[in-house]
Amino acid sequence: MPDIGYLFKKYRQYLFYFLALLVLGWGFTPYKTIFLGLILGTTVSFINLWLLYKKTIKFSEAILNGKKAYSLGMLSRFAYAGLAILIAIKFPNYFNIIATVIGLLASTGVIFGEYFLMFITKRNQEER
Amino acid sequence: MGALAAALAIGLAALGAGIGNGLIVSKTVEGMARQPEQAGMMRVTMFIGVGLVEAIPIMAVVIAFIALFS
């Protein structure tokens, strides 16, 4: 299993590719609100993943050094998601709400995708 | 009724996320305390697990906000 830093680097790479595609979609297609909503949701999802990464490292270091760790920051991640959806509700002319909600699931999709990719690669290596 | 719906959605989501995260973190801490040399692997498992567990509660938060404000 890869290191957490390596894993987060891969997730970051995929999310940046996805965001680049979304910006292209926003620039060259007439579906401006949908792509802006997706960009907003994906950005917040990316921030949430980064927060989780930082908190996980802090938490495990605290455990290994015998110190106290208080939380994994669940409330702040929920608050970020709430903020994104509040922005989408407040400015419906710019952001599509459904697209924002779909964008919020981008990091989960990336985690699933990377996991299946890792699983398939491992299986192929074992077959050889 | 919108406020009640929001409260129910966010409360039940927090309950589910709390139980899920609690199970993941307790097992990880137990494993790290037992085998500190395997801490890196457990950290990765915890990262992926918590990331996946929190997807549905985030949707519940979104539903609560939509019920409350739109």
Coordinates of C-alpha atoms in Angstrom, one line a residue, chain A:
Chain A
M1 CA 0.0 0.0 0.0
P2 CA 1.4 3.4 -0.9
D3 CA 2.3 6.2 1.5
I4 CA -0.3 8.8 2.4
G5 CA 1.6 11.6 0.9
Y6 CA 2.0 9.8 -2.4
L7 CA -1.8 8.9 -2.4
F8 CA -2.8 12.5 -1.7
K9 CA -0.5 13.7 -4.5
K10 CA -2.3 11.3 -6.9
Y11 CA -5.7 12.5 -5.7
R12 CA -4.6 16.1 -6.1
Q13 CA -3.3 15.4 -9.6
Y14 CA -6.7 13.8 -10.7
L15 CA -8.7 16.6 -9.1
F16 CA -6.6 19.3 -10.9
Y17 CA -7.1 17.5 -14.2
F18 CA -10.9 17.3 -13.5
L19 CA -10.9 21.0 -12.6
A20 CA -9.0 21.9 -15.8
L21 CA -11.6 20.0 -17.8
L22 CA -14.4 21.8 -16.0
V23 CA -12.8 25.2 -16.8
L24 CA -12.6 24.2 -20.5
G25 CA -16.3 23.3 -20.3
W26 CA -17.1 26.6 -18.7
G27 CA -15.2 28.5 -21.3
F28 CA -16.3 26.7 -24.5
T29 CA -19.8 25.5 -23.9
P30 CA -23.1 27.4 -23.3
Y31 CA -23.7 25.5 -20.0
K32 CA -22.1 28.2 -17.9
T33 CA -24.1 27.7 -14.6
I34 CA -23.7 23.9 -14.6
F35 CA -19.9 24.1 -15.1
L36 CA -19.6 26.9 -12.5
G37 CA -21.6 24.8 -10.0
L38 CA -19.4 21.8 -10.7
I39 CA -16.2 24.0 -10.3
L40 CA -17.5 25.3 -6.9
G41 CA -18.4 21.9 -5.6
T42 CA -15.2 20.3 -6.8
T43 CA -13.1 23.1 -5.2
V44 CA -14.8 22.7 -1.9
S45 CA -14.5 18.9 -2.1
F46 CA -10.7 19.4 -2.8
I47 CA -10.4 21.6 0.3
N48 CA -12.2 19.0 2.3
L49 CA -9.9 16.3 1.2
W50 CA -6.8 18.4 2.0
L51 CA -8.2 19.2 5.4
L52 CA -8.8 15.5 6.0
Y53 CA -5.2 14.7 4.9
K54 CA -3.7 17.3 7.3
K55 CA -5.9 16.2 10.2
T56 CA -5.1 12.5 9.5
I57 CA -1.3 13.1 9.6
K58 CA -1.7 15.3 12.8
F59 CA -3.9 12.7 14.5
S60 CA -1.5 9.8 13.7
E61 CA 1.6 11.7 14.8
A62 CA -0.2 12.6 18.0
I63 CA -1.0 8.9 18.6
L64 CA 2.5 7.7 17.9
N65 CA 4.0 10.4 20.2
G66 CA 1.6 9.6 23.0
K67 CA -0.1 13.0 22.9
K68 CA -3.7 13.8 22.9
A69 CA -5.7 14.3 19.7
Y70 CA -9.1 15.9 19.9
S71 CA -10.9 15.7 16.6
L72 CA -10.6 14.9 12.9
G73 CA -12.3 18.1 11.9
M74 CA -15.6 16.7 10.7
L75 CA -17.6 19.8 11.7
S76 CA -15.4 22.1 9.6
R77 CA -15.7 19.9 6.6
F78 CA -19.5 19.9 6.9
A79 CA -19.4 23.7 7.3
Y80 CA -17.4 24.0 4.1
A81 CA -20.0 21.9 2.3
G82 CA -22.8 24.0 3.8
L83 CA -21.0 27.2 2.7
A84 CA -20.7 26.0 -0.9
I85 CA -24.4 25.1 -1.0
L86 CA -25.3 28.5 0.6
I87 CA -23.4 30.3 -2.2
A88 CA -25.2 28.2 -4.8
I89 CA -28.6 29.0 -3.2
K90 CA -27.8 32.7 -2.9
F91 CA -26.6 33.1 -6.5
P92 CA -28.7 30.8 -8.7
N93 CA -28.0 32.9 -11.8
Y94 CA -24.3 31.8 -11.6
F95 CA -24.3 28.4 -9.9
N96 CA -26.5 25.4 -10.6
I97 CA -27.4 23.8 -7.2
I98 CA -27.5 20.2 -8.5
A99 CA -24.2 20.6 -10.2
T100 CA -22.7 21.9 -7.0
V101 CA -24.0 18.9 -5.1
I102 CA -22.5 16.6 -7.7
G103 CA -19.2 18.5 -7.5
L104 CA -19.1 18.0 -3.7
L105 CA -18.8 14.2 -4.4
A106 CA -15.8 14.6 -6.7
S107 CA -13.2 13.7 -4.1
T108 CA -15.2 10.6 -3.1
G109 CA -15.3 9.6 -6.8
V110 CA -11.5 10.1 -7.1
I111 CA -10.9 8.0 -4.0
F112 CA -13.1 5.2 -5.5
G113 CA -11.5 5.5 -8.9
E114 CA -8.0 5.4 -7.6
Y115 CA -8.8 2.4 -5.3
F116 CA -10.3 0.4 -8.2
L117 CA -7.3 1.3 -10.4
M118 CA -4.9 0.1 -7.7
F119 CA -7.0 -3.1 -7.2
I120 CA -7.0 -3.8 -11.0
T121 CA -3.3 -3.1 -11.3
K122 CA -2.5 -5.3 -8.4
R123 CA -4.6 -8.2 -9.8
N124 CA -2.9 -7.9 -13.2
Q125 CA 0.5 -8.0 -11.6
E126 CA -0.4 -11.1 -9.6
E127 CA -1.7 -12.9 -12.8
R128 CA 1.7 -12.4 -14.5

